[in-house]
PDB file of C-alpha atoms in Angstrom:
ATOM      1  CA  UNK X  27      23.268  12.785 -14.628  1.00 82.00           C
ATOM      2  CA  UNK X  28      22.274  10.661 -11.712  1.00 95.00           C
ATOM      3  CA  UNK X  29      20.145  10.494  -8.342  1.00 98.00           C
ATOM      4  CA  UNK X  30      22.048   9.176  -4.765  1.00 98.00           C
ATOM      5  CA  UNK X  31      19.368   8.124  -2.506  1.00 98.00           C
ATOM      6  CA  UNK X  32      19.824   7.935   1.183  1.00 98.00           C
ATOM      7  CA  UNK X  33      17.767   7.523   4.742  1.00 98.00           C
ATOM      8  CA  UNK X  34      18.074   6.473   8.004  1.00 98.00           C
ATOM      9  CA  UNK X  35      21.210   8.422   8.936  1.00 98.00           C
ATOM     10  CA  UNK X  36      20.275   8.615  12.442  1.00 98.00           C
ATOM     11  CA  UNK X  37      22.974  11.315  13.438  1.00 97.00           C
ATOM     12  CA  UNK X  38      26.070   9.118  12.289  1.00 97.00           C
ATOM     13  CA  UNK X  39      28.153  11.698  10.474  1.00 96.00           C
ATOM     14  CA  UNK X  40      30.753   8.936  10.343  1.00 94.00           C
ATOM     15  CA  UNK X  41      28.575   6.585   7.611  1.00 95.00           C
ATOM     16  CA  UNK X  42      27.113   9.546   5.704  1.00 97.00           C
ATOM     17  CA  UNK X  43      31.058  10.677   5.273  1.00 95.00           C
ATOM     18  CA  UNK X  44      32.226   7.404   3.905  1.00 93.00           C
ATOM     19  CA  UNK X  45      28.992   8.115   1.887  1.00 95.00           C
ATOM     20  CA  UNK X  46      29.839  11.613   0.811  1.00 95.00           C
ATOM     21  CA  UNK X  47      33.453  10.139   0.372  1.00 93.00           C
ATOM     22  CA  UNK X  48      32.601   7.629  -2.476  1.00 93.00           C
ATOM     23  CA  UNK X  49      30.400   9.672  -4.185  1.00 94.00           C
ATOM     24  CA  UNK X  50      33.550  12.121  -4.640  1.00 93.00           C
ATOM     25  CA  UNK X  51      35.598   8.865  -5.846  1.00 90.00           C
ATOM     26  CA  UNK X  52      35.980   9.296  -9.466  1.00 91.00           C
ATOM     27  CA  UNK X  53      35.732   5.900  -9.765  1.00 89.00           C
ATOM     28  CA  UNK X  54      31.968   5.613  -8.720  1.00 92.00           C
ATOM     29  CA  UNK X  55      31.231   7.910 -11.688  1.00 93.00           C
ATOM     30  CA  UNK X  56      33.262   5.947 -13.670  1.00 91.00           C
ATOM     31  CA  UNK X  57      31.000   2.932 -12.911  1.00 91.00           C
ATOM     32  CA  UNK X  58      27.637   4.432 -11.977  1.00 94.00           C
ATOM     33  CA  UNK X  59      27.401   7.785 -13.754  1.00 94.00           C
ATOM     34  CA  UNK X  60      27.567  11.339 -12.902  1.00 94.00           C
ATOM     35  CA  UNK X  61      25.876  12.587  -9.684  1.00 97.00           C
ATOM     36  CA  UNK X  62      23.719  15.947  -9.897  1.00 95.00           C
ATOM     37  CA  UNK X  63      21.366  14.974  -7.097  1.00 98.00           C
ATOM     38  CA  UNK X  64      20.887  14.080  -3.661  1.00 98.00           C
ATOM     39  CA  UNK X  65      18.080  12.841  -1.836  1.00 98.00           C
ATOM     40  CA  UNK X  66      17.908  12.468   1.910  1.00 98.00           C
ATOM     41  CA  UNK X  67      14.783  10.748   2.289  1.00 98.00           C
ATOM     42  CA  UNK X  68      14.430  11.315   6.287  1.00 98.00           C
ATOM     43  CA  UNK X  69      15.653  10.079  10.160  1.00 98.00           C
ATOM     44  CA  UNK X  70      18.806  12.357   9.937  1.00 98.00           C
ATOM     45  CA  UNK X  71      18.324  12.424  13.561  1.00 98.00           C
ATOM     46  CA  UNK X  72      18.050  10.226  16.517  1.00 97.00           C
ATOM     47  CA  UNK X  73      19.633   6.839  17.674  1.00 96.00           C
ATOM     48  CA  UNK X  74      23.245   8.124  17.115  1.00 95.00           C
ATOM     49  CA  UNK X  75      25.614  10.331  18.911  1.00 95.00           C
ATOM     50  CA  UNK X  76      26.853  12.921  16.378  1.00 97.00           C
ATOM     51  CA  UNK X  77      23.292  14.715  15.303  1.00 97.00           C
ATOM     52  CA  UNK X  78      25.386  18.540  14.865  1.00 97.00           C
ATOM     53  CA  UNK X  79      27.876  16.643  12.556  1.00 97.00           C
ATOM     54  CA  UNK X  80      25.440  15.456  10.787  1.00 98.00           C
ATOM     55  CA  UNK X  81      24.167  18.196  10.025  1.00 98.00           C
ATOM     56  CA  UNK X  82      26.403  20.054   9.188  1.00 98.00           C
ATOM     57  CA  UNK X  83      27.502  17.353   6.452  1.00 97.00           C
ATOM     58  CA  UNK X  84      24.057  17.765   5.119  1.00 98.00           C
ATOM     59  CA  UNK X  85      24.235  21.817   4.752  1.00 97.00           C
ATOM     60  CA  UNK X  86      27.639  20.971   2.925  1.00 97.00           C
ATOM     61  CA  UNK X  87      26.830  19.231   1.125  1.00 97.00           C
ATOM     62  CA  UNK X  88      23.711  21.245   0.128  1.00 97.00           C
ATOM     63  CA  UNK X  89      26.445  23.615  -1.097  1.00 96.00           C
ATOM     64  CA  UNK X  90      28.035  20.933  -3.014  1.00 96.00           C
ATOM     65  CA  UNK X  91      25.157  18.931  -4.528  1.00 97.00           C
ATOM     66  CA  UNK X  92      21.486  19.729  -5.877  1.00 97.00           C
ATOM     67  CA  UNK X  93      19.818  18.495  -2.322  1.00 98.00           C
ATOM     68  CA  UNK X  94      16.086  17.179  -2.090  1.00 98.00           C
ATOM     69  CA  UNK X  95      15.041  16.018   2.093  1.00 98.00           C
ATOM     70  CA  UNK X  96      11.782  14.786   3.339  1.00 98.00           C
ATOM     71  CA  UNK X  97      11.271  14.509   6.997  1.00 98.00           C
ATOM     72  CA  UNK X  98      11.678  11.201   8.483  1.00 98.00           C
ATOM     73  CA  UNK X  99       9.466  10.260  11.767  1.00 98.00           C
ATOM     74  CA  UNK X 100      12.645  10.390  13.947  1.00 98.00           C
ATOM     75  CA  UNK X 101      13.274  14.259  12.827  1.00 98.00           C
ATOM     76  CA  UNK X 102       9.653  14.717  12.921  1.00 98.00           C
ATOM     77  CA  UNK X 103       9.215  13.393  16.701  1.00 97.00           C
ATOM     78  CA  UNK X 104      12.447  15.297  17.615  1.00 97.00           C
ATOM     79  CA  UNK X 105      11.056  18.692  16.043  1.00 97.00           C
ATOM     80  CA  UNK X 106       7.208  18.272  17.684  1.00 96.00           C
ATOM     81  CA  UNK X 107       8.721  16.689  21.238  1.00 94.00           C
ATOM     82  CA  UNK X 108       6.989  13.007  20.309  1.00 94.00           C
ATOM     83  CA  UNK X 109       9.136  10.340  22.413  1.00 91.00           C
ATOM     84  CA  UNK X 110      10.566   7.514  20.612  1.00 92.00           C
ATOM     85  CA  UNK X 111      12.745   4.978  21.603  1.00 87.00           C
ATOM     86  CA  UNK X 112      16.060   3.669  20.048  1.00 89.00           C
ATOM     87  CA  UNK X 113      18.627   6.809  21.408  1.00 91.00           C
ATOM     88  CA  UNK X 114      20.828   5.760  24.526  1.00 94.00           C
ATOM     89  CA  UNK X 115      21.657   8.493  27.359  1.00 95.00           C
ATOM     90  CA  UNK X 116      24.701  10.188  25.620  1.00 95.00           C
ATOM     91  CA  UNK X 117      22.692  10.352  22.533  1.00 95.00           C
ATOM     92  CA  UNK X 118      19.778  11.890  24.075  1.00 95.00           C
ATOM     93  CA  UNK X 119      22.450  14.023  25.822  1.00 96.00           C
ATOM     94  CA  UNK X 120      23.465  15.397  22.255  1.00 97.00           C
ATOM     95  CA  UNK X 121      19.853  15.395  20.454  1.00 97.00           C
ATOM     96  CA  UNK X 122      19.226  17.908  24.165  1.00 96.00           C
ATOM     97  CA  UNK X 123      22.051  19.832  23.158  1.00 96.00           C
ATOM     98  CA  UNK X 124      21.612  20.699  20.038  1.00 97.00           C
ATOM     99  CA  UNK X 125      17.884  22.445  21.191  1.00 96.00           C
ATOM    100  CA  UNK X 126      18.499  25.824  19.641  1.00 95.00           C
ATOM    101  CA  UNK X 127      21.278  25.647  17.249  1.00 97.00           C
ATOM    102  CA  UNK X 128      20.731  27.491  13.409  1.00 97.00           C
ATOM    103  CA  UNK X 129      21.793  23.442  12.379  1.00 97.00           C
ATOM    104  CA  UNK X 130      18.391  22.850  12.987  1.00 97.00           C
ATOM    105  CA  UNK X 131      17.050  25.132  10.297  1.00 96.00           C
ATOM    106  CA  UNK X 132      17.449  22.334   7.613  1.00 96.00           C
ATOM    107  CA  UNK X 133      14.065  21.248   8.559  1.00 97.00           C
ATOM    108  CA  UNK X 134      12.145  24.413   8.306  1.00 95.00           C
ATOM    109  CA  UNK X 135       9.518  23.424   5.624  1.00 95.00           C
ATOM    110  CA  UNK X 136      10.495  20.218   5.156  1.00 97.00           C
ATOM    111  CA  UNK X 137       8.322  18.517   3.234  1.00 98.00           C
ATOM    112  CA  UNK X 138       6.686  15.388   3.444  1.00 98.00           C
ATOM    113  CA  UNK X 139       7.108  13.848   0.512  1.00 98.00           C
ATOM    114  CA  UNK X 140       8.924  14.657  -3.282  1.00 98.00           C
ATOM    115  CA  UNK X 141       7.768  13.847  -6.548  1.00 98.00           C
ATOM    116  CA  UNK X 142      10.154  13.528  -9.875  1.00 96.00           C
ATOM    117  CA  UNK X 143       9.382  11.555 -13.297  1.00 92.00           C
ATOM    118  CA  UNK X 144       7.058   9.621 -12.027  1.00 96.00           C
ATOM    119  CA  UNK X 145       8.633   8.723  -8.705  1.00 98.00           C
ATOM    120  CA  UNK X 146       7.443   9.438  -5.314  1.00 98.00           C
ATOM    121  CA  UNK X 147      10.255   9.655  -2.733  1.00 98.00           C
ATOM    122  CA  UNK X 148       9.086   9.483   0.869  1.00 98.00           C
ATOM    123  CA  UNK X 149      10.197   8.107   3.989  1.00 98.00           C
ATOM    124  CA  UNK X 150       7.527   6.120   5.127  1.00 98.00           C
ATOM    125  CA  UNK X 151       4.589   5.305   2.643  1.00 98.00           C
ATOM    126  CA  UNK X 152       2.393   6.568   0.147  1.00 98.00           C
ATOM    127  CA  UNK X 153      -0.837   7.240   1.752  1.00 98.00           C
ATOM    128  CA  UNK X 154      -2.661   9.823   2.306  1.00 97.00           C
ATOM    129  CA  UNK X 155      -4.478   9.181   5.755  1.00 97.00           C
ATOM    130  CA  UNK X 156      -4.742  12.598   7.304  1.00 96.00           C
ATOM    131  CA  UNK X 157      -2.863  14.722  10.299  1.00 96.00           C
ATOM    132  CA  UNK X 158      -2.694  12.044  12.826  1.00 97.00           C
ATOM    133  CA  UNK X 159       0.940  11.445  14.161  1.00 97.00           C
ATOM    134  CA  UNK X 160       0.971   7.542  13.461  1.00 97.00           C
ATOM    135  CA  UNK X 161      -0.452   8.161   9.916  1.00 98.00           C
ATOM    136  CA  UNK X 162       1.256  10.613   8.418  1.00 98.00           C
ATOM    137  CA  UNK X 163       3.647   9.495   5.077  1.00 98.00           C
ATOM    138  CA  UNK X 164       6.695   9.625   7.652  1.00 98.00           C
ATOM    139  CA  UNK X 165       4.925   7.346  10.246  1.00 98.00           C
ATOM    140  CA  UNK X 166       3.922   4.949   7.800  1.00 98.00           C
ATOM    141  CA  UNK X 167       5.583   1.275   7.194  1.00 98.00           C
ATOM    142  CA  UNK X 168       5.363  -1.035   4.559  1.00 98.00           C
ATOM    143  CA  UNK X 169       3.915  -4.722   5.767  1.00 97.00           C
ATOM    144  CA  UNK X 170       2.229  -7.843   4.875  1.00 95.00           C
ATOM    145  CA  UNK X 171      -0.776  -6.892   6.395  1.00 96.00           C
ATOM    146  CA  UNK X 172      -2.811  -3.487   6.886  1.00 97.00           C
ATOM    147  CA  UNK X 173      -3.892  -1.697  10.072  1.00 97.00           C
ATOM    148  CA  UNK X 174      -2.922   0.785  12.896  1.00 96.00           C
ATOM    149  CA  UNK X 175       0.023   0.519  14.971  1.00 95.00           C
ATOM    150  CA  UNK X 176       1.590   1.843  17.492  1.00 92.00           C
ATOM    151  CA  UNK X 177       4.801   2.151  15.297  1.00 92.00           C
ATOM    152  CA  UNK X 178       3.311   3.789  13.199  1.00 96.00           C
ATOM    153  CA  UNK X 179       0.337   2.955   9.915  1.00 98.00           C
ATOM    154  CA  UNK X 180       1.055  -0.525   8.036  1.00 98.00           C
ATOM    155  CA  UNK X 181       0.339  -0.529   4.447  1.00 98.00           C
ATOM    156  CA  UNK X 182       0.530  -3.344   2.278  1.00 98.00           C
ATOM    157  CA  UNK X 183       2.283  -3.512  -1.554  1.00 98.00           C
ATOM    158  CA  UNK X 184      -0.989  -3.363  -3.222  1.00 98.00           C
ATOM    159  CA  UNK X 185      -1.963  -0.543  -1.599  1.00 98.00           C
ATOM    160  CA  UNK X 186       0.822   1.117  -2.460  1.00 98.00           C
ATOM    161  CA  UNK X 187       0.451   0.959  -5.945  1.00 98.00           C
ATOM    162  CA  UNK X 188      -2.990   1.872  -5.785  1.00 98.00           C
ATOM    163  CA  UNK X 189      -1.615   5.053  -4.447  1.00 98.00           C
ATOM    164  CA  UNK X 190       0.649   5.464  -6.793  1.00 98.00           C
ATOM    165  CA  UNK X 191      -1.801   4.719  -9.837  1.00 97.00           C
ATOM    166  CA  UNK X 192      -4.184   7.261  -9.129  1.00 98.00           C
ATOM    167  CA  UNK X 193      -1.648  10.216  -8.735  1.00 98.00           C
ATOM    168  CA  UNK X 194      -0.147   8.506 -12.311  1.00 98.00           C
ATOM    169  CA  UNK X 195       3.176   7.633 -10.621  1.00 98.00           C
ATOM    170  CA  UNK X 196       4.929   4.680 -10.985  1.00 98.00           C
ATOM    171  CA  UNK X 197       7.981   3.978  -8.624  1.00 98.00           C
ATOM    172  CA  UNK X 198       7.944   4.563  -4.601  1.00 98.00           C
ATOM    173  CA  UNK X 199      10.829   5.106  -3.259  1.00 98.00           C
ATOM    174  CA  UNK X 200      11.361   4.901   0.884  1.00 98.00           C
ATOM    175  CA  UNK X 201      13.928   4.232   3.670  1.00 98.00           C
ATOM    176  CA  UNK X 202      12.125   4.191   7.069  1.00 98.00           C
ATOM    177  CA  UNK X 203      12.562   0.348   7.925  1.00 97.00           C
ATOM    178  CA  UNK X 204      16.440  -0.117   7.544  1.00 97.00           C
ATOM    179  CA  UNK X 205      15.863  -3.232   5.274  1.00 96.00           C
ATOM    180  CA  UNK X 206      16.001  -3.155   1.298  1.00 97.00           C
ATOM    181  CA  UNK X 207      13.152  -4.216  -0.343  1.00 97.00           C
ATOM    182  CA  UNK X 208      11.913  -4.474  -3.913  1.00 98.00           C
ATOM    183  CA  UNK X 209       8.327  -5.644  -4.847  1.00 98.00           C
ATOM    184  CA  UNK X 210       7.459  -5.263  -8.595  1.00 97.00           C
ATOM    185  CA  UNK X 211       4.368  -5.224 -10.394  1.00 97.00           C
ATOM    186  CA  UNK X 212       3.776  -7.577 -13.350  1.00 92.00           C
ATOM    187  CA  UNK X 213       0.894  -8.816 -15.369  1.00 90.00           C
ATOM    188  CA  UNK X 214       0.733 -11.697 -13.323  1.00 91.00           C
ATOM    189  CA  UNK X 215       0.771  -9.518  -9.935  1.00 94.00           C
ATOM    190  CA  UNK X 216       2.939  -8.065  -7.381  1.00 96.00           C
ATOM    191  CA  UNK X 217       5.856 -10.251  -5.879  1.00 94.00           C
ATOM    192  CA  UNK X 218       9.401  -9.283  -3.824  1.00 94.00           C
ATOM    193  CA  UNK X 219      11.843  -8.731  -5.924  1.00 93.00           C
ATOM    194  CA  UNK X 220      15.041 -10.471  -4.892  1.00 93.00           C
ATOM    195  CA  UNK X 221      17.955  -8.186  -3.953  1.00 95.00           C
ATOM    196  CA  UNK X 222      21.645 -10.245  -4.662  1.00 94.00           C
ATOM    197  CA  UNK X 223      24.165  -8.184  -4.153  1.00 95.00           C
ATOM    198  CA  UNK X 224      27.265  -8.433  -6.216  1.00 94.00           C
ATOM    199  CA  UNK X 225      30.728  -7.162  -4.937  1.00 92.00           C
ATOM    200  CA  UNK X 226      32.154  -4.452  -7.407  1.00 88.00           C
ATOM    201  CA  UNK X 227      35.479  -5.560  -9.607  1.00 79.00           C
ATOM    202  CA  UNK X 228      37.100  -2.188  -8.419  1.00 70.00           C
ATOM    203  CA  UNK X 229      37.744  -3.437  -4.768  1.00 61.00           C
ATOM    204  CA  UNK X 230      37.831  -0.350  -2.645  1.00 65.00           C
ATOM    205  CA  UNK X 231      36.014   3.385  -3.281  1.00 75.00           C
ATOM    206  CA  UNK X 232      37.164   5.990  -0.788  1.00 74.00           C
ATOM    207  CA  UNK X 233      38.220   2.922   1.161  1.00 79.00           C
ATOM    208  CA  UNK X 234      35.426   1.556   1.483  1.00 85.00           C
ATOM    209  CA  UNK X 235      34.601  -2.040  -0.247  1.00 90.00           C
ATOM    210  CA  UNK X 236      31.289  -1.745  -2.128  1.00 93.00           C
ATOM    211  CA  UNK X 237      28.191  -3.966  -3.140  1.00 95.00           C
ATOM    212  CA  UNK X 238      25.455  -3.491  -5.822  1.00 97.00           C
ATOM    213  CA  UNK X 239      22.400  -4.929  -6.838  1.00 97.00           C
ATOM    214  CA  UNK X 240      20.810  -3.412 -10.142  1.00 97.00           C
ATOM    215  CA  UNK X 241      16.649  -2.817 -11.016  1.00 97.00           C
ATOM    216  CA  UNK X 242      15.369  -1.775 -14.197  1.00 97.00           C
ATOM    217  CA  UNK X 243      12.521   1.123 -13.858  1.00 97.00           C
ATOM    218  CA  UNK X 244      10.965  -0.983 -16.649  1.00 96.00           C
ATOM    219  CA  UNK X 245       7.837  -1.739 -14.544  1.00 97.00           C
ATOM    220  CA  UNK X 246       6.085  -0.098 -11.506  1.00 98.00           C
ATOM    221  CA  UNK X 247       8.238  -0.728  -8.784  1.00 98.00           C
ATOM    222  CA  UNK X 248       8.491  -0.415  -5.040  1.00 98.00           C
ATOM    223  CA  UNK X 249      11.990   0.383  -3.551  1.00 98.00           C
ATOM    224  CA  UNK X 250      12.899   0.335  -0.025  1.00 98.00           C
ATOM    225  CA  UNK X 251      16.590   1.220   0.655  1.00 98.00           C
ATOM    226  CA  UNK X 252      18.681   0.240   3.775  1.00 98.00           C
ATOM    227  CA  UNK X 253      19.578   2.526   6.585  1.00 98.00           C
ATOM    228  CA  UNK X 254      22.630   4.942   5.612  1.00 98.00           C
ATOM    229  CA  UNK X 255      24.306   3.994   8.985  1.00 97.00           C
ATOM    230  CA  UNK X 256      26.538   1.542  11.001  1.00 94.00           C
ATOM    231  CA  UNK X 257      29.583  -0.306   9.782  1.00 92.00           C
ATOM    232  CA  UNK X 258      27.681  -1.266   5.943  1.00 94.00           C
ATOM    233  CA  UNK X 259      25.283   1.722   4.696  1.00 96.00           C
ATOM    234  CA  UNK X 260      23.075   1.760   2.166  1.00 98.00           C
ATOM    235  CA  UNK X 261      22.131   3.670  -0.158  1.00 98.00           C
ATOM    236  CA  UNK X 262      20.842   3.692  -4.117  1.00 98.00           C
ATOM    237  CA  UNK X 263      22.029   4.770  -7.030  1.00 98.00           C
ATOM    238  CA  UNK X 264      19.376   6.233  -9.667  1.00 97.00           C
ATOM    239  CA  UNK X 265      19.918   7.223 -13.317  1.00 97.00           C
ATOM    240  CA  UNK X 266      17.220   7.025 -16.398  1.00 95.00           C
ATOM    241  CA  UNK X 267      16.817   3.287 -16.899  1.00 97.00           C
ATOM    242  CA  UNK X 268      17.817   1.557 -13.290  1.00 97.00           C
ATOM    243  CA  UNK X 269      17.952   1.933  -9.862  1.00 98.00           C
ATOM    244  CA  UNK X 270      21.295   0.344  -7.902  1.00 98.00           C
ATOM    245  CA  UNK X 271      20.886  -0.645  -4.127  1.00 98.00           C
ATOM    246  CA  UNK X 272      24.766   0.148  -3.072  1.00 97.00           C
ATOM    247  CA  UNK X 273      26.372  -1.525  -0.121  1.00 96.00           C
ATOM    248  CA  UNK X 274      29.479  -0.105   1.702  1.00 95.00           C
ATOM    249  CA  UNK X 275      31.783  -1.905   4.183  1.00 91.00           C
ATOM    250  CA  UNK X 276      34.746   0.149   5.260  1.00 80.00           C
ATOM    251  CA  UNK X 277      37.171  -2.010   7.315  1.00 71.00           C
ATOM    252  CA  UNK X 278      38.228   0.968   9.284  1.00 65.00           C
ATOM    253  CA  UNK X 279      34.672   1.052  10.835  1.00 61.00           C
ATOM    254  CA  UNK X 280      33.668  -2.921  11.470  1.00 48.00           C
ATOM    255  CA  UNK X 281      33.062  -3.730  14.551  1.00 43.00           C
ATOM    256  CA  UNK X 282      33.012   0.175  15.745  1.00 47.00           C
ATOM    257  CA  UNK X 283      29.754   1.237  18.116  1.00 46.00           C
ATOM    258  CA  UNK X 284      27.304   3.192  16.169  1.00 50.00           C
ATOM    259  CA  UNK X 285      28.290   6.832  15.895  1.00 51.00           C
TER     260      UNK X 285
END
């Protein structure tokens, strides 16, 4: 059985539908495997216009679907009143709205972080820096260089695994940034991994045209997915011996504002 990773949804229901859609494609089993397992690895809120939709995709497909979240630092502003830009007027408007409703009781213990077989899945980074807003795991943001930031804590690869190592882990797994990275660790040190995705033979899944890129978990490994919104999300694909970065363009949806 396999893993679907996902983060960055930013309340728009439409992209984790054509999402939810494939998944239910016989055809991605067919070429990926069997899924048992989601993980929403954070920022279901924010930036986007349809935050109750969303969530009410994610509690169905809780029913549907062994589902693992970790708070993202968009969810976790929204929940402790932090501002935070990126969300226009009407999305404010809906994120205002939706003060109150029982949707919101997806987050009530949400943790910050989930380990499985060696894998830490987290929205933001690996560190642990204590209580302070900007440096907790969902703040945190993978960079070239280390320090405090208003955007939250940068960490650099190296540190990372140094995190990793001393908790016996192997493989990071985070959204946060809305860019897919890989950086792998070798005997001759730690370099990006490129990412070249390869359109899929079977043209169209739930209508959708799809892209993949394939990783071995054969070394430690740091993997950043892509946001799970807009006209192309992303989103990853996780069995025994790989990870997939998956890339879907749905025709319907290009050029359409962000939901």
């Amino acid at each position: 059985m396999g893993t679907v990773v996902f983060s960055d949804v930013h309340a728009d229901a439409d992209a984790l539908g054509m999402v939810a859609a494939t998944l239910r494609d016989p055809a991605f089993a067919r070429r990926f495997g069997p899924v048992d397992t989601l993980v929403n690895l954070g920022d279901l809120l924010h930036r986007g216009n349809c935050p109750g939709p969303t969530l009410e995709l994610i509690r169905d497909l809780a029913k549907e679907y062994r589902l693992i979240s970790v708070i993202g630092n968009h969810d976790h502003a929204y929940l402790n009143g932090v501002p935070v830009s990126g969300s226009d007027e009407m999305s404010s408007l809906r994120h205002e709205q939706l003060r109150g409703s029982p949707l919101l009781e997806v987050f009530a213990g949400m943790p910050m972080e989930w380990v499985d077989r060696g894998m830490l899945f987290v929205h933001g980074g690996p560190l642990d820096l204590g209580t302070q807003t900007l440096r907790l795991k969902c703040w945190q943001r993978l960079s070239h260089t280390a320090g405090d930031s208003f955007t939250g804590y940068h960490y650099t690869a190296p540190m990372a695994f140094e995190a990793l190592e001393r908790r016996g882990l192997s493989f990071l797994v985070c959204g946060h940034q809305h860019t897919h990275v890989c950086c792998r660790k070798t005997m001759n040190g730690i370099s990006e991994y490129p990412i070249r995705y390869v359109p899929e033979k079977e043209p169209v899944f739930a209508g959708c045209e799809m892209e993949s890129a394939r990783t071995l978990l054969d070394m430690p490994t740091l993997f950043r997915i892509g946001g799970c919104h807009g006209d192309q999300p992303e989103f990853g694909y996780l069995d025994a011996t790989s990870f997939t970065y998956i890339r879907l363009t749905c025709p319907s949806r290009c050029g359409a504002p962000f939901a």
